[in-house]
Coordinates of C-alpha atoms and ligand atoms in Angstrom, one line a residue:
X1 CA -0.1 0.0 0.0
X2 CA 2.9 2.3 0.5
X3 CA 3.9 1.9 -3.2
X4 CA 3.3 5.6 -3.8
X5 CA 6.3 6.5 -1.7
X6 CA 9.0 6.0 -4.1
X7 CA 6.8 7.7 -6.7
X8 CA 6.4 10.8 -4.6
X9 CA 8.0 13.9 -6.0
X10 CA 11.1 15.4 -4.3
X11 CA 10.7 18.6 -2.5
X12 CA 11.8 21.4 -5.0
X13 CA 14.2 24.1 -4.1
X14 CA 12.4 27.3 -4.7
X15 CA 13.9 30.1 -7.0
X16 CA 16.2 32.3 -5.0
X17 CA 14.8 35.5 -6.1
X18 CA 11.2 34.5 -5.3
X19 CA 12.2 33.6 -1.7
X20 CA 14.1 36.8 -1.3
X21 CA 11.2 39.0 -2.6
X22 CA 8.8 37.1 -0.4
X23 CA 11.0 37.6 2.6
X24 CA 11.0 41.3 2.2
X25 CA 7.3 41.3 1.7
X26 CA 6.7 39.3 4.7
X27 CA 8.8 41.5 7.0
X28 CA 8.2 45.0 5.4
X29 CA 5.2 45.8 7.6
X30 CA 6.5 44.2 10.9
X31 CA 9.8 46.2 11.5
X32 CA 10.6 49.9 11.6
X33 CA 11.1 51.6 8.2
X34 CA 14.8 52.3 8.8
X35 CA 15.6 48.9 9.7
X36 CA 13.7 47.6 6.6
X37 CA 15.7 49.9 4.3
X38 CA 19.0 48.3 5.8
X39 CA 17.5 44.8 5.4
X40 CA 16.6 45.4 1.8
X41 CA 20.1 46.5 0.9
X42 CA 21.5 43.3 2.6
X43 CA 19.0 41.1 0.7
X44 CA 19.8 42.8 -2.6
X45 CA 23.5 42.3 -2.1
X46 CA 22.9 38.7 -1.2
X47 CA 20.8 38.0 -4.3
X48 CA 22.9 40.1 -6.8
X49 CA 24.1 38.2 -9.9
X50 CA 27.3 36.3 -9.0
X51 CA 26.8 37.0 -5.3
X52 CA 26.7 34.7 -2.3
X53 CA 23.0 33.8 -2.7
X54 CA 23.5 32.4 -6.2
X55 CA 26.5 30.3 -5.0
X56 CA 24.7 28.8 -2.0
X57 CA 21.6 28.3 -4.2
X58 CA 23.6 26.2 -6.6
X59 CA 25.1 24.2 -3.6
X60 CA 21.5 23.6 -2.3
X61 CA 20.3 22.3 -5.7
X62 CA 23.3 20.0 -5.8
X63 CA 22.5 18.7 -2.4
X64 CA 18.8 18.2 -3.5
X65 CA 20.0 15.9 -6.3
X66 CA 21.5 13.3 -4.0
X67 CA 19.1 13.5 -1.1
X68 CA 15.5 12.2 -1.0
X69 CA 14.7 15.6 0.9
X70 CA 17.3 18.4 0.9
X71 CA 16.0 20.1 4.0
X72 CA 15.0 17.1 6.2
X73 CA 18.3 16.9 8.3
X74 CA 18.8 20.6 8.5
X75 CA 15.1 21.1 9.6
X76 CA 15.2 18.3 12.2
X77 CA 18.3 19.7 13.9
X78 CA 17.1 23.3 13.7
X79 CA 13.5 22.6 14.8
X80 CA 14.1 19.9 17.5
X81 CA 17.5 18.3 18.0
X82 CA 19.6 21.3 18.8
X83 CA 16.8 23.1 20.8
X84 CA 18.0 22.9 24.4
X85 CA 14.6 23.7 26.0
X86 CA 12.9 21.1 28.2
X87 CA 10.5 18.8 26.2
X88 CA 7.3 19.2 28.4
X89 CA 5.4 22.3 27.5
X90 CA 8.1 23.8 25.2
X91 CA 8.2 21.0 22.6
X92 CA 6.0 18.0 23.2
X93 CA 2.3 18.3 22.0
X94 CA -0.3 16.4 23.7
X95 CA -3.7 14.9 22.8
X96 CA -6.4 15.1 25.3
X97 CA -8.9 12.3 25.3
X98 CA -12.6 12.6 26.5
X99 CA -12.7 12.4 30.3
X100 CA -13.3 8.7 31.4
X101 CA -15.4 7.6 34.4
X102 CA -13.4 5.0 36.3
X103 CA -15.1 3.8 39.4
X104 CA -12.2 1.5 40.6
X105 CA -8.6 0.7 40.0
X106 CA -9.8 -2.4 38.0
X107 CA -11.8 -0.1 35.7
X108 CA -8.6 1.9 35.0
X109 CA -6.5 -1.2 34.3
X110 CA -9.2 -2.6 32.1
X111 CA -9.2 0.6 30.1
X112 CA -5.3 0.3 29.9
X113 CA -5.3 -3.3 28.9
X114 CA -7.8 -2.4 26.1
X115 CA -5.8 0.5 24.9
X116 CA -2.6 -1.6 24.9
X117 CA -4.3 -4.2 22.7
X118 CA -5.3 -1.4 20.4
X119 CA -1.7 -0.1 20.3
X120 CA -0.4 -3.6 19.4
X121 CA -3.0 -3.9 16.6
X122 CA -2.0 -0.5 15.2
X123 CA 1.6 -1.3 15.5
X124 CA 1.1 -4.6 13.5
X125 CA -0.7 -2.5 10.8
X126 CA 2.3 -0.2 10.6
X127 CA 4.9 -3.1 10.5
X128 CA 2.8 -4.9 7.8
X129 CA 2.7 -1.7 5.9
X130 CA -1.0 -2.2 6.0
X131 CA -2.1 1.3 7.1
X132 CA -4.2 2.9 4.4
X133 CA -2.2 5.7 2.7
X134 CA -3.2 9.2 3.8
X135 CA -4.4 11.6 1.0
X136 CA -4.3 15.4 1.2
X137 CA -7.6 17.1 2.1
X138 CA -8.6 20.7 1.9
X139 CA -6.5 22.7 -0.4
X140 CA -5.1 20.7 -3.5
X141 CA -6.9 17.6 -2.2
X142 CA -6.5 14.2 -3.5
X143 CA -2.7 13.7 -3.7
X144 CA -1.1 10.7 -1.6
X145 CA 1.0 11.7 1.3
X146 CA 4.4 10.4 2.5
X147 CA 3.8 7.7 5.2
X148 CA 7.4 7.7 6.4
X149 CA 6.6 9.3 9.8
X150 CA 4.5 6.4 10.9
X151 CA 7.5 4.0 10.8
X152 CA 8.9 6.1 13.7
X153 CA 6.0 6.1 16.0
X154 CA 6.9 3.0 18.1
X155 CA 10.6 2.6 17.0
X156 CA 12.4 5.9 17.8
X157 CA 13.9 7.5 20.8
X158 CA 15.3 10.9 21.3
X159 CA 18.7 10.6 23.0
X160 CA 19.8 13.8 24.9
X161 CA 23.2 15.2 23.9
X162 CA 25.4 17.8 25.3
X163 CA 25.0 20.1 22.3
X164 CA 22.5 18.3 20.2
X165 CA 20.1 15.3 20.6
X166 CA 20.1 12.3 18.4
X167 CA 16.9 10.7 17.0
X168 CA 17.7 7.0 17.3
X169 CA 15.7 4.5 15.3
X170 CA 15.5 0.9 16.6
X171 CA 15.8 -1.8 13.9
X172 CA 15.3 -5.4 15.0
X173 CA 15.9 -8.4 12.9
X174 CA 14.1 -10.8 15.3
X175 CA 10.7 -11.8 14.1
X176 CA 8.4 -11.5 16.1
X177 CA 10.5 -9.2 18.1
X178 CA 10.6 -9.6 22.0
X179 CA 8.7 -6.4 22.3
X180 CA 7.9 -4.6 25.5
X181 CA 6.2 -1.6 26.9
X182 CA 7.2 0.4 29.9
X183 CA 4.5 1.0 32.4
X184 CA 5.0 4.0 34.8
X185 CA 3.1 3.8 38.0
X186 CA 3.9 6.0 41.2
X187 CA 7.0 7.2 39.5
X188 CA 8.3 3.6 39.2
X189 CA 9.0 1.9 35.8
X190 CA 8.0 -1.6 35.0
X191 CA 8.7 -3.7 31.9
X192 CA 5.7 -5.3 30.4
X193 CA 6.6 -7.9 27.8
X194 CA 3.9 -8.0 25.3
X195 CA 5.3 -10.8 23.3
X196 CA 6.1 -13.9 25.3
X197 CA 7.2 -17.2 23.7
X198 CA 6.5 -15.7 20.3
X199 CA 2.9 -15.0 21.3
X200 CA 1.4 -11.6 21.7
X201 CA -0.4 -11.2 25.0
X202 CA -4.2 -10.9 24.9
X203 CA -6.2 -8.3 26.7
X204 CA -6.8 -10.6 29.7
X205 CA -3.1 -11.4 30.1
X206 CA -2.3 -7.7 29.7
X207 CA -4.8 -6.9 32.5
X208 CA -3.2 -9.6 34.8
X209 CA 0.2 -8.1 34.2
X210 CA -1.1 -4.6 34.8
X211 CA -2.7 -5.7 38.1
X212 CA 0.6 -7.2 39.2
X213 CA 2.4 -3.9 38.3
X214 CA -0.1 -2.0 40.3
X215 CA 0.5 -4.3 43.4
X216 CA 4.3 -3.9 43.0
X217 CA 4.1 -0.2 42.8
X218 CA 2.1 -0.1 45.9
X219 CA 4.8 -1.6 47.9
X220 CA 6.2 1.6 49.6
X221 CA 9.6 0.0 50.9
X222 CA 10.6 -0.8 47.3
X223 CA 10.0 2.4 45.8
X224 CA 12.9 4.1 44.0
X225 CA 13.5 7.8 43.3
X226 CA 11.4 9.4 40.5
X227 CA 14.2 9.2 37.8
X228 CA 11.7 10.2 35.1
X229 CA 11.9 13.8 36.3
X230 CA 15.4 14.0 34.7
X231 CA 13.8 13.7 31.3
X232 CA 11.7 16.8 32.1
X233 CA 14.8 19.0 32.4
X234 CA 16.4 21.0 29.7
X235 CA 18.3 18.8 27.3
X236 CA 21.9 19.6 28.2
X237 CA 21.2 19.1 31.8
X238 CA 19.6 15.8 31.2
X239 CA 22.4 14.7 28.9
X240 CA 24.8 15.6 31.8
X241 CA 22.7 13.6 34.4
X242 CA 22.4 10.7 32.0
X243 CA 26.2 10.5 31.6
X244 CA 26.5 10.1 35.3
X245 CA 23.6 7.7 35.4
X246 CA 25.1 5.3 32.9
X247 CA 28.3 4.9 34.8
X248 CA 26.4 2.2 36.8
X249 CA 25.5 -1.0 35.1
X250 CA 22.1 -1.3 36.7
X251 CA 21.1 2.0 35.5
X252 CA 22.5 1.3 32.1
X253 CA 20.4 -1.8 31.8
X254 CA 17.3 0.2 32.9
X255 CA 17.9 3.0 30.4
X256 CA 18.3 0.4 27.7
X257 CA 14.9 -1.2 28.5
X258 CA 13.2 2.2 28.3
X259 CA 15.1 3.3 25.2
X260 CA 14.0 0.1 23.3
X261 CA 10.4 0.0 24.4
X262 CA 7.5 0.5 22.1
X263 CA 5.9 3.2 24.2
X264 CA 5.1 4.2 27.7
X265 CA 1.8 3.7 29.5
X266 CA 1.6 6.1 32.5
X267 CA -0.9 5.1 35.1
X268 CA -1.4 8.3 36.9
X269 CA -2.7 9.0 40.4
X270 CA -5.7 11.2 40.7
X271 CA -4.7 14.8 40.2
X272 CA -7.1 16.3 42.9
X273 CA -8.1 19.0 40.3
X274 CA -11.4 19.7 38.6
X275 CA -11.1 18.0 35.2
X276 CA -12.0 21.0 33.0
X277 CA -10.7 21.0 29.5
X278 CA -8.0 23.5 30.5
X279 CA -6.9 21.5 33.5
X280 CA -6.8 18.3 31.6
X281 CA -4.6 20.0 29.0
X282 CA -2.4 21.3 31.7
X283 CA -2.0 17.9 33.4
X284 CA -1.2 16.3 30.0
X285 CA 1.4 18.9 29.2
X286 CA 3.4 18.7 32.5
X287 CA 1.8 16.1 34.7
X288 CA 1.0 18.7 37.4
X289 CA 4.6 18.9 38.6
X290 CA 6.6 16.6 41.0
X291 CA 4.0 16.4 43.6
X292 CA 1.3 15.1 41.1
X293 CA 2.4 13.0 38.1
X294 CA 5.4 15.0 36.7
X295 CA 7.8 12.2 37.6
X296 CA 5.6 9.5 36.2
X297 CA 6.8 10.1 32.6
X298 CA 9.7 9.5 30.2
X299 CA 9.7 12.5 27.8
X300 CA 12.3 11.1 25.3
X301 CA 9.9 8.4 24.2
X302 CA 7.6 9.5 21.2
X303 CA 4.4 8.0 22.6
X304 CA 3.3 8.2 26.3
X305 CA -0.3 7.1 26.8
X306 CA -1.6 8.6 30.0
X307 CA -4.3 7.0 32.0
X308 CA -5.2 8.8 35.2
X309 CA -7.2 7.1 37.9
X310 CA -9.5 10.2 37.9
X311 CA -10.3 9.7 34.2
X312 CA -7.8 12.4 32.8
X313 CA -6.4 10.5 29.8
X314 CA -4.5 11.3 26.6
X315 CA -1.2 11.0 24.9
X316 CA 2.1 13.0 25.4
X317 CA 4.2 12.9 22.2
X318 CA 7.9 13.6 21.6
X319 CA 7.6 15.7 18.5
X320 CA 10.9 15.2 16.6
X321 CA 9.8 11.9 14.8
X322 CA 6.5 12.9 13.5
X323 CA 3.8 15.7 13.3
X324 CA 0.5 16.1 15.2
X325 CA -1.4 14.7 12.3
X326 CA 0.2 11.3 12.9
X327 CA -0.6 11.6 16.5
X328 CA -4.3 12.3 15.6
X329 CA -4.5 9.3 13.2
X330 CA -3.0 7.0 15.9
X331 CA -5.2 8.3 18.7
X332 CA -8.3 8.2 16.5
X333 CA -7.6 4.6 15.7
X334 CA -7.3 3.7 19.3
X335 CA -10.5 5.5 20.4
X336 CA -12.4 3.8 17.5
X337 CA -10.8 0.4 18.3
X338 CA -11.9 0.7 22.0
X339 CA -15.3 1.6 21.0
X340 CA -15.6 -0.9 18.2
X341 CA -14.1 -3.9 19.8
X342 CA -15.7 -4.2 23.2
X343 CA -13.4 -5.1 26.0
X344 CA -12.8 -8.9 26.1
X345 CA -12.5 -8.8 29.9
X346 CA -15.8 -10.2 31.0
X347 CA -14.7 -11.6 34.3
X348 CA -11.5 -11.6 36.4
X349 CA -7.9 -11.8 35.3
X350 CA -6.4 -14.7 33.5
X351 CA -4.8 -17.4 35.6
X352 CA -2.0 -17.9 33.1
X353 CA 1.6 -18.5 34.3
X354 CA 3.1 -15.4 32.8
X355 CA 6.5 -14.3 34.1
X356 CA 6.1 -11.3 36.5
X357 CA 6.6 -7.9 35.0
X358 CA 10.0 -6.4 36.2
X359 CA 10.7 -3.2 38.1
X360 CA 13.5 -1.2 36.7
X361 CA 16.2 -0.6 39.3
X362 CA 18.1 2.6 39.8
X363 CA 21.2 3.3 41.7
X364 CA 21.1 6.9 42.7
X365 CA 24.4 8.5 43.7
X366 CA 24.4 11.8 45.6
X367 CA 25.1 13.4 42.2
X368 CA 22.0 12.0 40.8
X369 CA 20.0 13.0 43.8
X370 CA 21.2 16.6 43.2
X371 CA 20.2 16.5 39.6
X372 CA 16.8 15.1 40.6
X373 CA 16.3 18.1 43.0
X374 CA 17.2 20.6 40.3
X375 CA 15.0 18.9 37.7
X376 CA 12.0 18.8 40.1
X377 CA 12.5 22.5 40.9
X378 CA 12.6 23.5 37.2
X379 CA 9.5 21.4 36.4
X380 CA 7.7 23.1 39.3
X381 CA 8.6 26.5 37.7
X382 CA 7.5 25.3 34.4
X383 CA 4.1 24.2 36.0
X384 CA 3.6 27.6 37.7
X385 CA 4.4 29.4 34.5
X386 CA 2.1 27.9 32.0
X387 CA -1.0 29.9 31.4
X388 CA -3.5 27.8 29.3
X389 CA -6.9 28.3 28.2
X390 CA -9.0 25.7 26.2
X391 CA -12.0 27.3 24.8
X392 CA -14.8 25.8 22.5
X393 CA -16.0 28.7 20.4
X394 CA -19.7 27.8 19.6
X395 CA -20.7 30.8 17.6
X396 CA -20.1 28.9 14.4
X397 CA -17.8 26.4 12.9
X398 CA -16.2 25.6 9.5
X399 CA -19.6 25.1 7.8
X400 CA -20.5 28.8 8.1
X401 CA -17.1 29.7 6.8
X402 CA -17.3 27.5 3.8
X403 CA -20.7 28.9 3.0
X404 CA -19.1 32.3 2.6
X405 CA -16.9 30.6 0.0
X406 CA -13.8 31.1 2.2
X407 CA -11.2 28.7 3.3
X408 CA -11.9 27.9 7.0
X409 CA -8.2 27.7 7.8
X410 CA -7.3 31.0 6.1
X411 CA -10.3 32.7 7.9
X412 CA -9.2 31.4 11.4
X413 CA -5.7 32.6 10.7
X414 CA -7.0 36.1 9.9
X415 CA -9.1 36.0 13.1
X416 CA -6.0 35.1 15.1
X417 CA -4.2 38.1 13.5
X418 CA -7.1 40.3 14.3
X419 CA -7.1 39.1 17.9
X420 CA -3.4 39.7 18.2
X421 CA -3.7 43.2 16.8
X422 CA -6.6 44.0 19.2
X423 CA -4.6 42.8 22.2
X424 CA -1.2 44.2 21.3
X425 CA -1.7 47.0 18.7
X426 CA 0.6 45.3 16.2
X427 CA 1.3 42.2 14.2
X428 CA 4.3 39.9 14.8
X429 CA 6.1 37.1 12.8
X430 CA 3.7 34.2 12.9
X431 CA 4.2 30.5 12.3
X432 CA 1.5 28.1 10.9
X433 CA 2.6 24.7 10.2
X434 CA 2.0 23.5 6.7
X435 CA 2.3 19.9 5.8
X436 CA 4.8 19.1 2.9
X437 CA 4.1 15.4 3.0
X438 CA 3.2 15.5 -0.6
X439 CA 7.0 15.1 -1.1
X440 CA 9.4 12.4 -0.2
X441 CA 10.3 12.5 3.5
X442 CA 8.3 15.8 3.8
X443 CA 7.6 17.2 7.2
X444 CA 6.3 20.9 7.5
X445 CA 7.2 24.4 6.3
X446 CA 5.8 27.6 7.5
X447 CA 2.9 29.8 6.5
X448 CA 3.6 33.4 7.5
X449 CA 0.1 34.4 8.4
X450 CA 0.9 38.0 9.4
X451 CA 0.6 39.2 5.8
X452 CA 0.5 42.9 4.8
X453 CA -3.1 42.2 3.7
X454 CA -4.0 40.8 7.2
X455 CA -2.6 44.1 8.7
X456 CA -4.7 46.2 6.3
X457 CA -7.8 44.3 7.3
X458 CA -7.3 44.3 11.1
X459 CA -6.4 48.1 10.9
X460 CA -9.6 48.7 9.3
X461 CA -11.5 46.6 11.8
X462 CA -9.9 48.4 14.6
X463 CA -10.9 51.9 13.2
X464 CA -14.3 50.7 12.6
X465 CA -16.1 54.0 12.5
X466 CA -14.2 55.5 9.7
X467 CA -14.5 52.5 7.3
X468 CA -17.7 51.3 5.6
X469 CA -18.8 47.7 6.0
X470 CA -18.3 47.2 2.2
X471 CA -14.7 48.3 2.5
X472 CA -14.0 46.0 5.4
X473 CA -15.5 43.1 3.5
X474 CA -13.3 43.8 0.6
X475 CA -10.2 43.9 2.9
X476 CA -11.3 40.7 4.5
X477 CA -11.5 39.0 1.1
X478 CA -8.1 40.2 0.1
X479 CA -6.6 39.1 3.5
X480 CA -8.1 35.6 3.0
X481 CA -6.9 35.4 -0.6
X482 CA -3.4 36.2 0.5
X483 CA -3.5 33.7 3.3
X484 CA -4.9 31.1 1.0
X485 CA -2.2 31.8 -1.6
X486 CA 0.6 31.6 0.9
X487 CA -0.9 28.2 2.0
X488 CA -0.7 26.9 -1.5
X489 CA 2.9 28.1 -1.8
X490 CA 3.8 26.3 1.4
X491 CA 2.1 23.0 0.7
X492 CA 3.7 22.8 -2.7
X493 CA 7.1 23.3 -1.2
X494 CA 7.5 27.0 -2.3
X495 CA 7.5 28.7 1.1
X496 CA 10.5 30.6 2.4
X497 CA 11.5 29.3 5.8
X498 CA 12.9 26.0 4.8
X499 CA 14.7 27.6 1.9
X500 CA 16.3 30.3 4.0
X501 CA 17.3 27.7 6.5
X502 CA 18.9 25.6 3.9
X503 CA 20.9 28.5 2.6
X504 CA 22.1 29.4 6.1
X505 CA 23.0 25.8 6.9
X506 CA 24.8 25.1 3.7
X507 CA 27.0 28.1 4.2
X508 CA 27.8 26.7 7.6
X509 CA 28.4 23.3 6.3
X510 CA 30.9 24.8 3.6
X511 CA 32.5 26.6 6.5
X512 CA 31.8 30.0 4.9
X513 CA 31.4 33.2 6.9
X514 CA 27.8 33.6 8.0
X515 CA 26.0 35.7 5.3
X516 CA 25.0 39.1 6.6
X517 CA 21.4 38.3 5.7
X518 CA 21.4 35.8 8.7
X519 CA 23.1 38.0 11.1
X520 CA 20.9 40.9 10.4
X521 CA 18.4 41.6 13.3
X522 CA 15.4 41.5 10.9
X523 CA 16.3 37.7 10.4
X524 CA 16.4 37.1 14.2
X525 CA 13.1 38.9 14.4
X526 CA 11.6 36.9 11.6
X527 CA 12.1 33.6 13.3
X528 CA 11.1 34.6 16.8
X529 CA 7.5 33.4 16.5
X530 CA 5.5 35.2 19.0
X531 CA 2.5 33.6 17.6
X532 CA 2.9 29.9 16.9
X533 CA -0.2 28.3 15.3
X534 CA -1.4 25.0 14.0
X535 CA -4.5 23.5 12.8
X536 CA -5.0 20.0 14.3
X537 CA -8.4 18.8 13.2
X538 CA -9.9 15.6 14.8
X539 CA -13.0 13.5 13.9
X540 CA -13.2 12.0 17.4
X541 CA -14.0 13.9 20.6
X542 CA -10.4 15.1 21.5
X543 CA -8.1 18.0 21.1
X544 CA -4.3 18.7 20.7
X545 CA -2.5 21.4 22.4
X546 CA 1.1 22.6 23.0
X547 CA 2.9 25.5 24.7
X548 CA 4.5 28.7 23.4
X549 CA 7.8 28.5 21.5
X550 CA 9.2 31.7 22.8
X551 CA 9.1 33.4 26.3
X552 CA 6.9 36.2 25.1
X553 CA 4.6 34.2 22.8
X554 CA 1.5 32.3 22.4
X555 CA 0.9 28.7 21.2
X556 CA -2.5 28.6 19.4
X557 CA -3.8 25.2 18.4
X558 CA -7.3 25.0 16.8
X559 CA -9.5 22.2 15.8
X560 CA -12.3 23.3 13.4
X561 CA -15.4 21.4 13.6
X562 CA -18.8 21.6 11.6
X563 CA -20.4 24.1 14.1
X564 CA -17.7 25.0 16.6
X565 CA -14.0 25.6 16.8
X566 CA -11.8 24.4 19.8
X567 CA -9.0 26.8 20.6
X568 CA -6.1 25.9 22.8
X569 CA -4.2 29.1 23.8
X570 CA -1.0 28.9 25.9
X571 CA 1.4 31.5 27.1
X572 CA 3.8 32.1 30.0
X573 CA 2.7 33.9 33.2
X574 CA 6.0 35.4 33.7
X575 CA 5.7 37.4 30.4
X576 CA 4.0 40.7 31.2
X577 CA 2.9 41.0 27.6
X578 CA 0.7 37.9 27.2
X579 CA -2.5 36.6 28.7
X580 CA -4.2 33.4 27.4
X581 CA -7.5 34.5 29.0
X582 CA -7.4 37.9 27.4
X583 CA -6.5 36.4 24.1
X584 CA -9.3 33.9 24.2
X585 CA -11.9 36.5 25.2
X586 CA -10.8 38.9 22.5
X587 CA -10.8 36.1 20.0
X588 CA -14.5 35.4 20.6
X589 CA -15.3 38.9 20.0
X590 CA -13.2 39.1 16.8
X591 CA -14.8 36.0 15.4
X592 CA -18.2 37.4 16.1
X593 CA -17.3 40.8 14.5
X594 CA -16.0 38.9 11.5
X595 CA -19.2 36.9 11.2
X596 CA -21.2 40.2 11.3
Ligands
COA1 N1 -15.0 27.7 -0.2 C1 -15.6 26.7 0.3 N2 -14.9 25.7 1.0 C2 -13.6 25.8 1.0 C3 -12.9 26.8 0.6 C4 -13.7 27.9 -0.1 N3 -13.1 28.9 -0.7 N4 -11.5 26.6 0.7 C5 -11.5 25.5 1.4 N5 -12.6 24.9 1.6 C6 -12.9 23.6 2.3 C7 -12.0 22.6 1.8 O1 -12.5 21.9 0.6 C8 -12.0 21.7 3.0 O2 -13.1 20.8 2.9 P1 -13.3 19.4 3.8 O3 -13.6 19.8 5.2 O4 -14.5 18.8 3.2 O5 -12.1 18.8 3.5 C9 -12.2 22.6 4.1 O6 -12.8 23.7 3.7 C10 -10.9 22.9 4.9 O7 -10.0 23.5 4.0 P2 -9.1 24.7 4.5 O8 -9.7 25.4 5.6 O9 -8.8 25.6 3.3 O10 -7.7 24.1 5.0 P3 -7.0 22.8 4.8 O11 -7.7 21.6 5.2 O12 -6.4 22.9 3.3 O13 -5.8 23.0 5.7 C11 -3.5 23.5 6.3 C12 -4.8 24.0 5.4 C13 -2.3 24.5 6.1 C14 -3.8 23.5 7.7 C15 -3.2 22.0 5.7 O14 -2.7 22.1 4.4 C16 -2.0 21.4 6.5 O15 -0.8 21.6 6.1 N6 -2.3 20.7 7.6 C17 -1.2 20.1 8.4 C18 -0.9 21.0 9.6 C19 -0.1 20.3 10.5 O16 0.9 19.7 10.1 N7 -0.4 20.4 11.8 C20 0.2 19.6 12.8 C21 1.5 20.3 13.2 S1 2.2 19.5 14.5

């Protein structure tokens, strides 16, 4: 079924002049006039015939000839692996499942066993290359999409490094592989073998093993320190702690088991908080800190299924191997699996003679204790700092927008610009993820939504009394067309961010002096994404969210539905400039004004 893959086109390298012109257009209205003049001169020099730009472009084209995807490595390092920030909140998106009603521990474990069965089914579809190929929807619908990201869901691991992390891919030749899952419970980690004697465990066996794990986790005398907290720290710090940890062979063995597992299942304790949408999003993003479930995680692993005894469930995802859309597909498969194949656990646990799950052991030197204290403190600060607001806008949904013959995504982006302008009196460089999976090994590029046309529209709306409704309508159309055109550029591989990154990185690779274009303040401003947005639509009742990418920014994830839109806004409390509540409240008003 993946036969399309080899036939997918390669990502093109956009023409140099087109990117440079677009760069100037994107920044002209976002920086002071004097600065723009300076930048324009730098860009012109870079793009002049026989100049540095032409040379680097030629090298980039050569690179594209012998790589499946010329930007993939550069992008992965820039976007994720060289980013030193802690994974929770700053990098790992989460999917929040509908709240469950568990009445007992057995209920929770039954849910977990059912979910793990679904995970194993899904994994066998991936392994057998039997997942149906995804096709593009919306703009330029119908083309097949690259399925490469799915292969990494249960096989990769983000290893922390002193300067840069590594995305490790496991490849096993043993068939069927002796696979295992790590179950986290009360900050302890247990190995749950899911294939024993070449047989995959059924749901009943899984339940039996989970009960045993639960009982082992309850024995207070055997509890070990919450080592998982180390993975919530910034990457350099965790790399340092890990280098101390692996000096001991017991720790090395435990780390090895975690790094090679399929995924984690985190059995969380009740959080003691009211499970509103916002609170569930917060709990999923950071576990509530060390005194809640913050240590019951291992952030380097791509998939952590969280099952809270209080019914707070979802998935925490390490972002470097795949995009949110893959997370959605996997989560939706699991929810449908659990609904469509009723739990096979009618009565009590199985009586089978399965070997007992193993608790992972840790030897904690005083150095490691000190690392743990520091990691716990930092996580606590992150917990206090995150300002989240999940809001279901019920005024209308994408149907109303489609009826106006407008692209819902473009419309929502313009609404976000309008809101930002109303809150802050200006527009800022904005990131909207655009899938480039139409191409081999395609990940994403950026739609720069703060277009000059959006600025003209939001200014007109802000000065409402002086401008007629017809003029505003005209400006809205122009803004939506500009946004839609940029979207089409991006999904066809013609956006500017990956291209500029490629030019910058190839200069570095060739050990050339950094071109002035990239040391110019305008360039730094252009990639400081105060507004970081993403559409993550779902067909099941759930939502995705993530944190801001800069200290003074907002993360804005939205999920357009037929008659409503879910918005998940995040920001940091220690920034005096931002407020998620204010943003959401203003957005409601802006969406209503736009409808009017
Ligand atoms: N009139 C009427 N209907 C229109 C329209 C118009 N002018 N323009 C679009 N529509 C319809 C589309 O046909 C589509 O219909 P469907 O719901 O039946 O499929 C729907 O409106 C949505 O289209 P649109 O709002 O234009 O957006 P899109 O689905 O093309 O999405 C992106 C745009 C950029 C979000 C998408 O291309 C993309 O890249 N998504 C991936 C983002 C991502 O990676 N997120 C995760 C990051 S971790």
